[in-house]
Amino acid sequence: MTTDLAAFARGLPKAELHVHLEGTLEPELKFQLAARNGIALPEKTVAEVKQTYKFHDLTSFLQVYYPAMRVLQQAQDFHDLAFDYLTRAHADGVRHAEMFFDPQAHTGRGVAFDTVITGYHSAVVRARRELGISAELILCFLRDHSAEYAMATLMEALPYRDRIIGVGLDSDERGNPPRKFADVFARARGEGFLLTMHCDIDQPDSIEHIRQALEEIEVDRIDHGTNIVEDDRLVELAKSKGIGLTCCPVSNSFVTEQMKSAELSALLDRGLTVTVNSDDPAYFGAYAADNYVALARHAGLGIEQLVTLAENSFRAAWLSKARLDGFLAEIHDYVAARP
């Protein structure tokens, strides 16, 4: 890839639809929050923290991911985490972000739901005012816990309905299919939330999980979802429904043999609304623009395909038509101004 194409990808207006706020916890901030909250960490340097990032699949990643969250205790901690991410995203050309958060990972260790949502929401408001980037919050249920716990978390979220645009499903997929949470998602739909679900790459029963998400839960979007390429019927179903796939090339390369560049390129060629996102960038070392660059390099994509990915990111986002049209116009102007 030429330097010019990399610079083009970084400046290209885009939306990020698949990023876990807890996955943006950089080691430097982790140390700051630990000091603020009087928490002793076993690691003493940034290098030592990064040495713990040894994972080869989803399960080994989660074993590193969840323990790190204990430094998040106060509303200010959650604010700082989200605002730091939004600042980095803004520098990457992200104009709009729809961000996952995992309340059960915090309420389960004694942090109040209100503390979490207050901190995150205040960062959203500040980023809109100071950076001009818009953002929304998506509450994710932990699928390796019970459906009853998820329903209780949904009930806890209802007083904050104006601060949460949708609900999702993440964490360990083994033995935790979408239909396990059918009643929870039906209630969430009834309460006015939009729906998405993780169907991570190369998991047991990947295709069946995608089918359940599309046909039984009837989600508005699918997170990851790249294995859909293995089933032509589901590809056509997703295409006919206009379902966006929030794909994460660099994180793919950590939990499977490669980033699925060929599969993503094939889905893009078939007209699916493929989008490119960072997932857990503090752990995988790649924010939004880095993922565009990595996919372009591995799949041999040019400017035309990068523009399509950026347009897809806004089309798959949960935006009004007026805001969608405005963002698409920004892309058009950016491309037109290119030397």
mmCIF file of C-alpha atoms in Angstrom:
data_model
loop_
_atom_site.group_PDB
_atom_site.id
_atom_site.type_symbol
_atom_site.label_atom_id
_atom_site.label_comp_id
_atom_site.label_asym_id
_atom_site.label_seq_id
_atom_site.Cartn_x
_atom_site.Cartn_y
_atom_site.Cartn_z
ATOM 1 C CA MET A 1 0.000 0.000 0.000
ATOM 2 C CA THR A 2 1.220 3.466 -0.824
ATOM 3 C CA THR A 3 1.565 6.122 1.835
ATOM 4 C CA ASP A 4 -1.009 8.195 -0.066
ATOM 5 C CA LEU A 5 -3.643 5.459 0.181
ATOM 6 C CA ALA A 6 -2.952 5.016 3.908
ATOM 7 C CA ALA A 7 -3.340 8.766 4.441
ATOM 8 C CA PHE A 8 -6.544 8.687 2.392
ATOM 9 C CA ALA A 9 -7.940 5.909 4.601
ATOM 10 C CA ARG A 10 -7.102 7.825 7.773
ATOM 11 C CA GLY A 11 -8.799 11.027 6.660
ATOM 12 C CA LEU A 12 -11.805 9.321 5.084
ATOM 13 C CA PRO A 13 -15.012 10.207 7.017
ATOM 14 C CA LYS A 14 -16.341 7.025 8.578
ATOM 15 C CA ALA A 15 -18.531 5.577 11.316
ATOM 16 C CA GLU A 16 -17.355 3.006 13.833
ATOM 17 C CA LEU A 17 -20.046 0.500 14.771
ATOM 18 C CA HIS A 18 -18.115 -2.234 16.552
ATOM 19 C CA VAL A 19 -15.960 -1.036 19.413
ATOM 20 C CA HIS A 20 -16.104 -2.168 23.035
ATOM 21 C CA LEU A 21 -15.424 0.762 25.341
ATOM 22 C CA GLU A 22 -13.844 -1.570 27.872
ATOM 23 C CA GLY A 23 -11.611 -2.773 25.038
ATOM 24 C CA THR A 24 -10.182 0.723 24.570
ATOM 25 C CA LEU A 25 -8.468 0.694 27.994
ATOM 26 C CA GLU A 26 -4.880 1.563 27.126
ATOM 27 C CA PRO A 27 -2.153 0.599 29.646
ATOM 28 C CA GLU A 28 -1.342 4.245 30.426
ATOM 29 C CA LEU A 29 -4.930 4.962 31.451
ATOM 30 C CA LYS A 30 -5.103 1.670 33.318
ATOM 31 C CA PHE A 31 -2.222 2.826 35.525
ATOM 32 C CA GLN A 32 -3.840 6.244 36.054
ATOM 33 C CA LEU A 33 -7.152 4.723 37.125
ATOM 34 C CA ALA A 34 -5.456 2.169 39.361
ATOM 35 C CA ALA A 35 -3.616 4.973 41.145
ATOM 36 C CA ARG A 36 -6.815 7.040 41.441
ATOM 37 C CA ASN A 37 -8.678 4.130 43.004
ATOM 38 C CA GLY A 38 -5.881 2.722 45.163
ATOM 39 C CA ILE A 39 -5.633 -0.540 43.226
ATOM 40 C CA ALA A 40 -2.313 -2.380 43.164
ATOM 41 C CA LEU A 41 -1.541 -3.865 39.760
ATOM 42 C CA PRO A 42 0.814 -6.821 39.308
ATOM 43 C CA GLU A 43 2.366 -5.091 36.287
ATOM 44 C CA LYS A 44 4.601 -2.076 36.859
ATOM 45 C CA THR A 45 5.205 -0.834 33.307
ATOM 46 C CA VAL A 46 3.301 -0.488 30.040
ATOM 47 C CA ALA A 47 5.555 -3.144 28.538
ATOM 48 C CA GLU A 48 4.645 -5.573 31.313
ATOM 49 C CA VAL A 49 0.936 -4.961 30.723
ATOM 50 C CA LYS A 50 1.334 -5.645 27.015
ATOM 51 C CA GLN A 51 3.222 -8.852 27.760
ATOM 52 C CA THR A 52 -0.024 -10.197 29.252
ATOM 53 C CA TYR A 53 -1.764 -9.780 25.871
ATOM 54 C CA LYS A 54 -1.213 -13.370 24.868
ATOM 55 C CA PHE A 55 -4.346 -14.804 23.339
ATOM 56 C CA HIS A 56 -4.975 -17.186 20.495
ATOM 57 C CA ASP A 57 -8.768 -17.414 20.522
ATOM 58 C CA LEU A 58 -11.843 -15.685 21.963
ATOM 59 C CA THR A 59 -11.703 -17.534 25.280
ATOM 60 C CA SER A 60 -8.056 -16.722 26.018
ATOM 61 C CA PHE A 61 -8.703 -13.092 25.093
ATOM 62 C CA LEU A 62 -11.605 -12.819 27.533
ATOM 63 C CA GLN A 63 -9.402 -14.195 30.316
ATOM 64 C CA VAL A 64 -7.195 -11.109 29.933
ATOM 65 C CA TYR A 65 -9.979 -8.672 29.080
ATOM 66 C CA TYR A 66 -12.317 -8.940 32.064
ATOM 67 C CA PRO A 67 -9.801 -8.752 34.931
ATOM 68 C CA ALA A 68 -8.424 -5.455 33.557
ATOM 69 C CA MET A 69 -11.791 -3.766 34.147
ATOM 70 C CA ARG A 70 -11.415 -3.684 37.912
ATOM 71 C CA VAL A 71 -9.653 -0.314 37.668
ATOM 72 C CA LEU A 72 -12.975 1.178 36.499
ATOM 73 C CA GLN A 73 -14.715 2.236 39.710
ATOM 74 C CA GLN A 74 -16.038 5.806 39.512
ATOM 75 C CA ALA A 75 -18.143 7.680 36.969
ATOM 76 C CA GLN A 76 -15.061 9.759 36.147
ATOM 77 C CA ASP A 77 -13.191 6.576 35.239
ATOM 78 C CA PHE A 78 -15.824 5.603 32.685
ATOM 79 C CA HIS A 79 -15.903 9.162 31.382
ATOM 80 C CA ASP A 80 -12.131 9.222 30.908
ATOM 81 C CA LEU A 81 -12.158 5.857 29.143
ATOM 82 C CA ALA A 82 -14.857 6.852 26.662
ATOM 83 C CA PHE A 83 -13.500 10.343 26.021
ATOM 84 C CA ASP A 84 -10.006 8.995 25.370
ATOM 85 C CA TYR A 85 -11.439 6.587 22.811
ATOM 86 C CA LEU A 86 -13.533 9.277 21.118
ATOM 87 C CA THR A 87 -10.501 11.536 20.902
ATOM 88 C CA ARG A 88 -8.513 8.790 19.143
ATOM 89 C CA ALA A 89 -11.455 7.949 16.893
ATOM 90 C CA HIS A 90 -11.868 11.583 15.891
ATOM 91 C CA ALA A 91 -8.216 11.676 14.810
ATOM 92 C CA ASP A 92 -8.916 8.577 12.675
ATOM 93 C CA GLY A 93 -11.651 10.243 10.656
ATOM 94 C CA VAL A 94 -14.508 8.751 12.690
ATOM 95 C CA ARG A 95 -17.464 11.129 12.516
ATOM 96 C CA HIS A 96 -19.967 8.911 14.335
ATOM 97 C CA ALA A 97 -19.483 5.999 16.763
ATOM 98 C CA GLU A 98 -21.901 3.443 18.176
ATOM 99 C CA MET A 99 -20.105 1.961 21.156
ATOM 100 C CA PHE A 100 -20.674 -1.233 23.132
ATOM 101 C CA PHE A 101 -20.504 -1.356 26.914
ATOM 102 C CA ASP A 102 -20.860 -4.333 29.263
ATOM 103 C CA PRO A 103 -22.747 -3.256 32.409
ATOM 104 C CA GLN A 104 -22.797 -6.764 33.885
ATOM 105 C CA ALA A 105 -18.995 -6.777 33.943
ATOM 106 C CA HIS A 106 -19.245 -3.837 36.340
ATOM 107 C CA THR A 107 -22.469 -4.367 38.304
ATOM 108 C CA GLY A 108 -21.326 -7.924 38.961
ATOM 109 C CA ARG A 109 -18.376 -6.550 40.931
ATOM 110 C CA GLY A 110 -20.349 -3.936 42.832
ATOM 111 C CA VAL A 111 -20.244 -0.884 40.548
ATOM 112 C CA ALA A 112 -23.692 0.678 40.198
ATOM 113 C CA PHE A 113 -25.354 0.770 36.772
ATOM 114 C CA ASP A 114 -25.905 4.505 37.228
ATOM 115 C CA THR A 115 -22.159 5.034 37.736
ATOM 116 C CA VAL A 116 -21.366 3.299 34.454
ATOM 117 C CA ILE A 117 -23.976 5.009 32.300
ATOM 118 C CA THR A 118 -23.420 8.442 33.858
ATOM 119 C CA GLY A 119 -19.705 8.324 33.105
ATOM 120 C CA TYR A 120 -20.073 7.062 29.562
ATOM 121 C CA HIS A 121 -22.907 9.429 28.675
ATOM 122 C CA SER A 122 -21.057 12.474 29.973
ATOM 123 C CA ALA A 123 -18.157 11.612 27.642
ATOM 124 C CA VAL A 124 -20.565 11.359 24.694
ATOM 125 C CA VAL A 125 -21.923 14.813 25.444
ATOM 126 C CA ARG A 126 -18.444 16.291 25.906
ATOM 127 C CA ALA A 127 -17.121 14.744 22.684
ATOM 128 C CA ARG A 128 -20.019 16.137 20.690
ATOM 129 C CA ARG A 129 -19.370 19.609 22.133
ATOM 130 C CA GLU A 130 -15.571 19.666 21.989
ATOM 131 C CA LEU A 131 -14.726 17.377 19.057
ATOM 132 C CA GLY A 132 -17.800 17.468 16.862
ATOM 133 C CA ILE A 133 -18.061 13.667 16.855
ATOM 134 C CA SER A 134 -21.441 12.083 17.547
ATOM 135 C CA ALA A 135 -21.773 8.870 19.513
ATOM 136 C CA GLU A 136 -24.350 6.425 20.848
ATOM 137 C CA LEU A 137 -24.212 3.658 23.468
ATOM 138 C CA ILE A 138 -25.191 0.015 22.920
ATOM 139 C CA LEU A 139 -25.751 -2.138 26.012
ATOM 140 C CA CYS A 140 -24.355 -5.641 25.549
ATOM 141 C CA PHE A 141 -25.518 -8.640 27.551
ATOM 142 C CA LEU A 142 -22.909 -11.229 28.516
ATOM 143 C CA ARG A 143 -24.028 -14.402 26.774
ATOM 144 C CA ASP A 144 -22.104 -16.704 29.122
ATOM 145 C CA HIS A 145 -24.434 -15.605 31.945
ATOM 146 C CA SER A 146 -28.104 -16.504 32.281
ATOM 147 C CA ALA A 147 -30.962 -15.053 30.288
ATOM 148 C CA GLU A 148 -32.588 -14.105 33.593
ATOM 149 C CA TYR A 149 -29.577 -11.967 34.489
ATOM 150 C CA ALA A 150 -29.749 -10.340 31.069
ATOM 151 C CA MET A 151 -33.439 -9.556 31.552
ATOM 152 C CA ALA A 152 -32.729 -8.032 34.960
ATOM 153 C CA THR A 153 -30.029 -5.870 33.361
ATOM 154 C CA LEU A 154 -32.471 -4.763 30.681
ATOM 155 C CA MET A 155 -34.944 -3.730 33.370
ATOM 156 C CA GLU A 156 -32.173 -1.801 35.109
ATOM 157 C CA ALA A 157 -31.458 0.030 31.863
ATOM 158 C CA LEU A 158 -35.012 1.233 31.200
ATOM 159 C CA PRO A 159 -34.734 4.450 33.253
ATOM 160 C CA TYR A 160 -31.794 5.380 31.011
ATOM 161 C CA ARG A 161 -33.600 4.609 27.742
ATOM 162 C CA ASP A 162 -32.776 8.045 26.327
ATOM 163 C CA ARG A 163 -29.044 7.355 26.689
ATOM 164 C CA ILE A 164 -28.930 3.878 25.091
ATOM 165 C CA ILE A 165 -29.770 3.343 21.421
ATOM 166 C CA GLY A 166 -29.715 -0.439 21.289
ATOM 167 C CA VAL A 167 -28.771 -3.747 22.864
ATOM 168 C CA GLY A 168 -26.270 -6.377 21.798
ATOM 169 C CA LEU A 169 -24.872 -9.746 22.833
ATOM 170 C CA ASP A 170 -21.188 -10.514 23.358
ATOM 171 C CA SER A 171 -18.697 -12.648 25.331
ATOM 172 C CA ASP A 172 -18.115 -16.408 25.047
ATOM 173 C CA GLU A 173 -20.334 -17.944 22.354
ATOM 174 C CA ARG A 174 -19.691 -21.610 23.127
ATOM 175 C CA GLY A 175 -23.019 -23.122 24.158
ATOM 176 C CA ASN A 176 -24.660 -19.694 24.240
ATOM 177 C CA PRO A 177 -26.695 -19.335 21.037
ATOM 178 C CA PRO A 178 -28.796 -16.275 20.203
ATOM 179 C CA ARG A 179 -32.076 -18.054 20.919
ATOM 180 C CA LYS A 180 -31.041 -18.390 24.584
ATOM 181 C CA PHE A 181 -31.845 -14.666 24.825
ATOM 182 C CA ALA A 182 -34.919 -14.579 22.553
ATOM 183 C CA ASP A 183 -37.271 -13.311 25.278
ATOM 184 C CA VAL A 184 -34.794 -10.646 26.374
ATOM 185 C CA PHE A 185 -34.378 -9.306 22.856
ATOM 186 C CA ALA A 186 -38.125 -9.426 22.207
ATOM 187 C CA ARG A 187 -38.685 -7.312 25.328
ATOM 188 C CA ALA A 188 -35.883 -4.947 24.295
ATOM 189 C CA ARG A 189 -37.494 -4.539 20.851
ATOM 190 C CA GLY A 190 -40.793 -3.785 22.543
ATOM 191 C CA GLU A 191 -39.115 -1.122 24.659
ATOM 192 C CA GLY A 192 -37.823 0.606 21.528
ATOM 193 C CA PHE A 193 -34.216 -0.569 21.466
ATOM 194 C CA LEU A 194 -32.521 -1.527 18.204
ATOM 195 C CA LEU A 195 -30.937 -4.998 18.129
ATOM 196 C CA THR A 196 -27.562 -6.406 17.229
ATOM 197 C CA MET A 197 -25.684 -9.584 18.164
ATOM 198 C CA HIS A 198 -22.135 -10.908 18.000
ATOM 199 C CA CYS A 199 -21.708 -13.875 15.684
ATOM 200 C CA ASP A 200 -17.945 -14.100 16.016
ATOM 201 C CA ILE A 201 -15.698 -15.742 13.475
ATOM 202 C CA ASP A 202 -15.022 -19.479 13.393
ATOM 203 C CA GLN A 203 -16.985 -20.278 16.540
ATOM 204 C CA PRO A 204 -18.780 -23.591 17.089
ATOM 205 C CA ASP A 205 -22.118 -23.455 15.238
ATOM 206 C CA SER A 206 -21.259 -20.104 13.609
ATOM 207 C CA ILE A 207 -23.718 -20.516 10.737
ATOM 208 C CA GLU A 208 -26.530 -21.657 13.004
ATOM 209 C CA HIS A 209 -25.940 -18.646 15.266
ATOM 210 C CA ILE A 210 -26.122 -16.314 12.265
ATOM 211 C CA ARG A 211 -29.332 -18.008 11.129
ATOM 212 C CA GLN A 212 -30.919 -17.622 14.564
ATOM 213 C CA ALA A 213 -29.914 -13.966 14.729
ATOM 214 C CA LEU A 214 -31.423 -13.250 11.300
ATOM 215 C CA GLU A 215 -34.517 -15.456 11.321
ATOM 216 C CA GLU A 216 -35.486 -15.921 14.966
ATOM 217 C CA ILE A 217 -34.292 -12.775 16.731
ATOM 218 C CA GLU A 218 -34.568 -10.624 13.571
ATOM 219 C CA VAL A 219 -31.687 -8.358 14.459
ATOM 220 C CA ASP A 220 -31.056 -5.012 12.808
ATOM 221 C CA ARG A 221 -27.327 -5.679 12.481
ATOM 222 C CA ILE A 222 -24.796 -8.491 13.018
ATOM 223 C CA ASP A 223 -21.426 -7.990 14.698
ATOM 224 C CA HIS A 224 -18.574 -9.872 13.002
ATOM 225 C CA GLY A 225 -20.701 -12.330 11.001
ATOM 226 C CA THR A 226 -18.019 -13.078 8.415
ATOM 227 C CA ASN A 227 -18.778 -16.809 8.397
ATOM 228 C CA ILE A 228 -22.025 -15.994 6.595
ATOM 229 C CA VAL A 229 -19.946 -16.318 3.409
ATOM 230 C CA GLU A 230 -20.231 -20.104 3.888
ATOM 231 C CA ASP A 231 -24.020 -20.107 3.337
ATOM 232 C CA ASP A 232 -25.374 -18.602 0.115
ATOM 233 C CA ARG A 233 -28.961 -18.556 1.385
ATOM 234 C CA LEU A 234 -28.038 -16.528 4.454
ATOM 235 C CA VAL A 235 -25.913 -14.189 2.338
ATOM 236 C CA GLU A 236 -28.936 -13.447 0.153
ATOM 237 C CA LEU A 237 -31.203 -13.112 3.195
ATOM 238 C CA ALA A 238 -28.874 -10.602 4.847
ATOM 239 C CA LYS A 239 -28.562 -8.704 1.571
ATOM 240 C CA SER A 240 -32.325 -8.549 1.081
ATOM 241 C CA LYS A 241 -32.804 -7.259 4.628
ATOM 242 C CA GLY A 242 -30.031 -4.707 4.284
ATOM 243 C CA ILE A 243 -28.246 -6.140 7.324
ATOM 244 C CA GLY A 244 -24.930 -4.487 8.134
ATOM 245 C CA LEU A 245 -21.979 -6.642 9.167
ATOM 246 C CA THR A 246 -19.644 -4.921 11.628
ATOM 247 C CA CYS A 247 -16.402 -6.685 10.760
ATOM 248 C CA CYS A 248 -13.052 -6.310 12.532
ATOM 249 C CA PRO A 249 -10.106 -7.411 10.360
ATOM 250 C CA VAL A 250 -7.217 -6.937 12.794
ATOM 251 C CA SER A 251 -8.935 -8.608 15.745
ATOM 252 C CA ASN A 252 -9.808 -11.510 13.438
ATOM 253 C CA SER A 253 -6.093 -12.158 13.002
ATOM 254 C CA PHE A 254 -5.679 -12.598 16.771
ATOM 255 C CA VAL A 255 -8.421 -15.171 17.285
ATOM 256 C CA THR A 256 -8.036 -17.130 14.045
ATOM 257 C CA GLU A 257 -5.290 -17.794 11.513
ATOM 258 C CA GLN A 258 -5.758 -14.591 9.493
ATOM 259 C CA MET A 259 -7.948 -11.521 9.222
ATOM 260 C CA LYS A 260 -10.479 -13.058 6.813
ATOM 261 C CA SER A 261 -9.520 -10.536 4.161
ATOM 262 C CA ALA A 262 -10.544 -12.779 1.269
ATOM 263 C CA GLU A 263 -13.921 -13.492 2.853
ATOM 264 C CA LEU A 264 -14.563 -9.827 3.620
ATOM 265 C CA SER A 265 -13.619 -8.843 0.091
ATOM 266 C CA ALA A 266 -15.933 -11.507 -1.315
ATOM 267 C CA LEU A 267 -18.848 -10.305 0.814
ATOM 268 C CA LEU A 268 -18.176 -6.734 -0.261
ATOM 269 C CA ASP A 269 -18.173 -7.811 -3.917
ATOM 270 C CA ARG A 270 -21.496 -9.599 -3.380
ATOM 271 C CA GLY A 271 -23.103 -6.371 -2.244
ATOM 272 C CA LEU A 272 -23.413 -6.956 1.482
ATOM 273 C CA THR A 273 -23.156 -3.954 3.772
ATOM 274 C CA VAL A 274 -19.714 -4.822 5.107
ATOM 275 C CA THR A 275 -18.198 -2.313 7.538
ATOM 276 C CA VAL A 276 -14.718 -2.105 9.074
ATOM 277 C CA ASN A 277 -14.189 -1.505 12.784
ATOM 278 C CA SER A 278 -11.619 -1.846 15.579
ATOM 279 C CA ASP A 279 -13.336 -4.135 18.166
ATOM 280 C CA ASP A 280 -10.935 -3.904 21.168
ATOM 281 C CA PRO A 281 -8.216 -1.595 19.845
ATOM 282 C CA ALA A 282 -6.182 -1.251 23.037
ATOM 283 C CA TYR A 283 -5.601 -5.010 22.996
ATOM 284 C CA PHE A 284 -5.215 -5.535 19.257
ATOM 285 C CA GLY A 285 -3.124 -2.426 18.622
ATOM 286 C CA ALA A 286 -5.281 -1.054 15.804
ATOM 287 C CA TYR A 287 -7.916 1.674 15.828
ATOM 288 C CA ALA A 288 -10.445 2.331 13.052
ATOM 289 C CA ALA A 289 -8.163 3.705 10.341
ATOM 290 C CA ASP A 290 -5.547 1.028 11.083
ATOM 291 C CA ASN A 291 -8.170 -1.590 10.238
ATOM 292 C CA TYR A 292 -8.990 0.092 6.926
ATOM 293 C CA VAL A 293 -5.298 0.159 6.070
ATOM 294 C CA ALA A 294 -4.713 -3.458 7.127
ATOM 295 C CA LEU A 295 -7.666 -4.781 5.142
ATOM 296 C CA ALA A 296 -6.682 -2.752 2.075
ATOM 297 C CA ARG A 297 -3.158 -4.121 2.244
ATOM 298 C CA HIS A 298 -4.176 -7.764 2.664
ATOM 299 C CA ALA A 299 -7.124 -7.755 0.249
ATOM 300 C CA GLY A 300 -5.603 -5.457 -2.340
ATOM 301 C CA LEU A 301 -8.367 -2.887 -2.013
ATOM 302 C CA GLY A 302 -8.164 0.491 -3.711
ATOM 303 C CA ILE A 303 -9.725 3.854 -3.044
ATOM 304 C CA GLU A 304 -13.072 2.883 -4.586
ATOM 305 C CA GLN A 305 -13.504 -0.034 -2.181
ATOM 306 C CA LEU A 306 -12.413 2.047 0.824
ATOM 307 C CA VAL A 307 -15.025 4.633 -0.075
ATOM 308 C CA THR A 308 -17.662 1.893 -0.299
ATOM 309 C CA LEU A 309 -16.677 0.629 3.158
ATOM 310 C CA ALA A 310 -16.972 4.138 4.584
ATOM 311 C CA GLU A 311 -20.356 4.656 2.923
ATOM 312 C CA ASN A 312 -21.470 1.282 4.283
ATOM 313 C CA SER A 313 -20.466 2.333 7.783
ATOM 314 C CA PHE A 314 -22.957 5.191 7.704
ATOM 315 C CA ARG A 315 -25.652 3.167 5.924
ATOM 316 C CA ALA A 316 -25.420 0.460 8.602
ATOM 317 C CA ALA A 317 -25.410 3.025 11.418
ATOM 318 C CA TRP A 318 -28.592 3.832 13.312
ATOM 319 C CA LEU A 319 -29.001 7.317 11.851
ATOM 320 C CA SER A 320 -31.861 9.432 10.585
ATOM 321 C CA LYS A 321 -32.014 9.860 6.816
ATOM 322 C CA ALA A 322 -31.019 13.496 7.128
ATOM 323 C CA ARG A 323 -27.908 12.651 9.128
ATOM 324 C CA LEU A 324 -27.043 9.768 6.801
ATOM 325 C CA ASP A 325 -27.294 12.032 3.798
ATOM 326 C CA GLY A 326 -25.087 14.588 5.533
ATOM 327 C CA PHE A 327 -22.358 12.063 6.274
ATOM 328 C CA LEU A 328 -22.470 10.646 2.741
ATOM 329 C CA ALA A 329 -22.072 14.181 1.450
ATOM 330 C CA GLU A 330 -18.963 14.552 3.645
ATOM 331 C CA ILE A 331 -17.466 11.475 1.969
ATOM 332 C CA HIS A 332 -18.296 12.863 -1.469
ATOM 333 C CA ASP A 333 -16.656 16.182 -0.637
ATOM 334 C CA TYR A 334 -13.594 14.449 0.811
ATOM 335 C CA VAL A 335 -13.109 12.358 -2.328
ATOM 336 C CA ALA A 336 -13.738 15.328 -4.608
ATOM 337 C CA ALA A 337 -11.087 17.373 -2.789
ATOM 338 C CA ARG A 338 -8.436 14.676 -3.223
ATOM 339 C CA PRO A 339 -5.555 15.911 -5.423
#
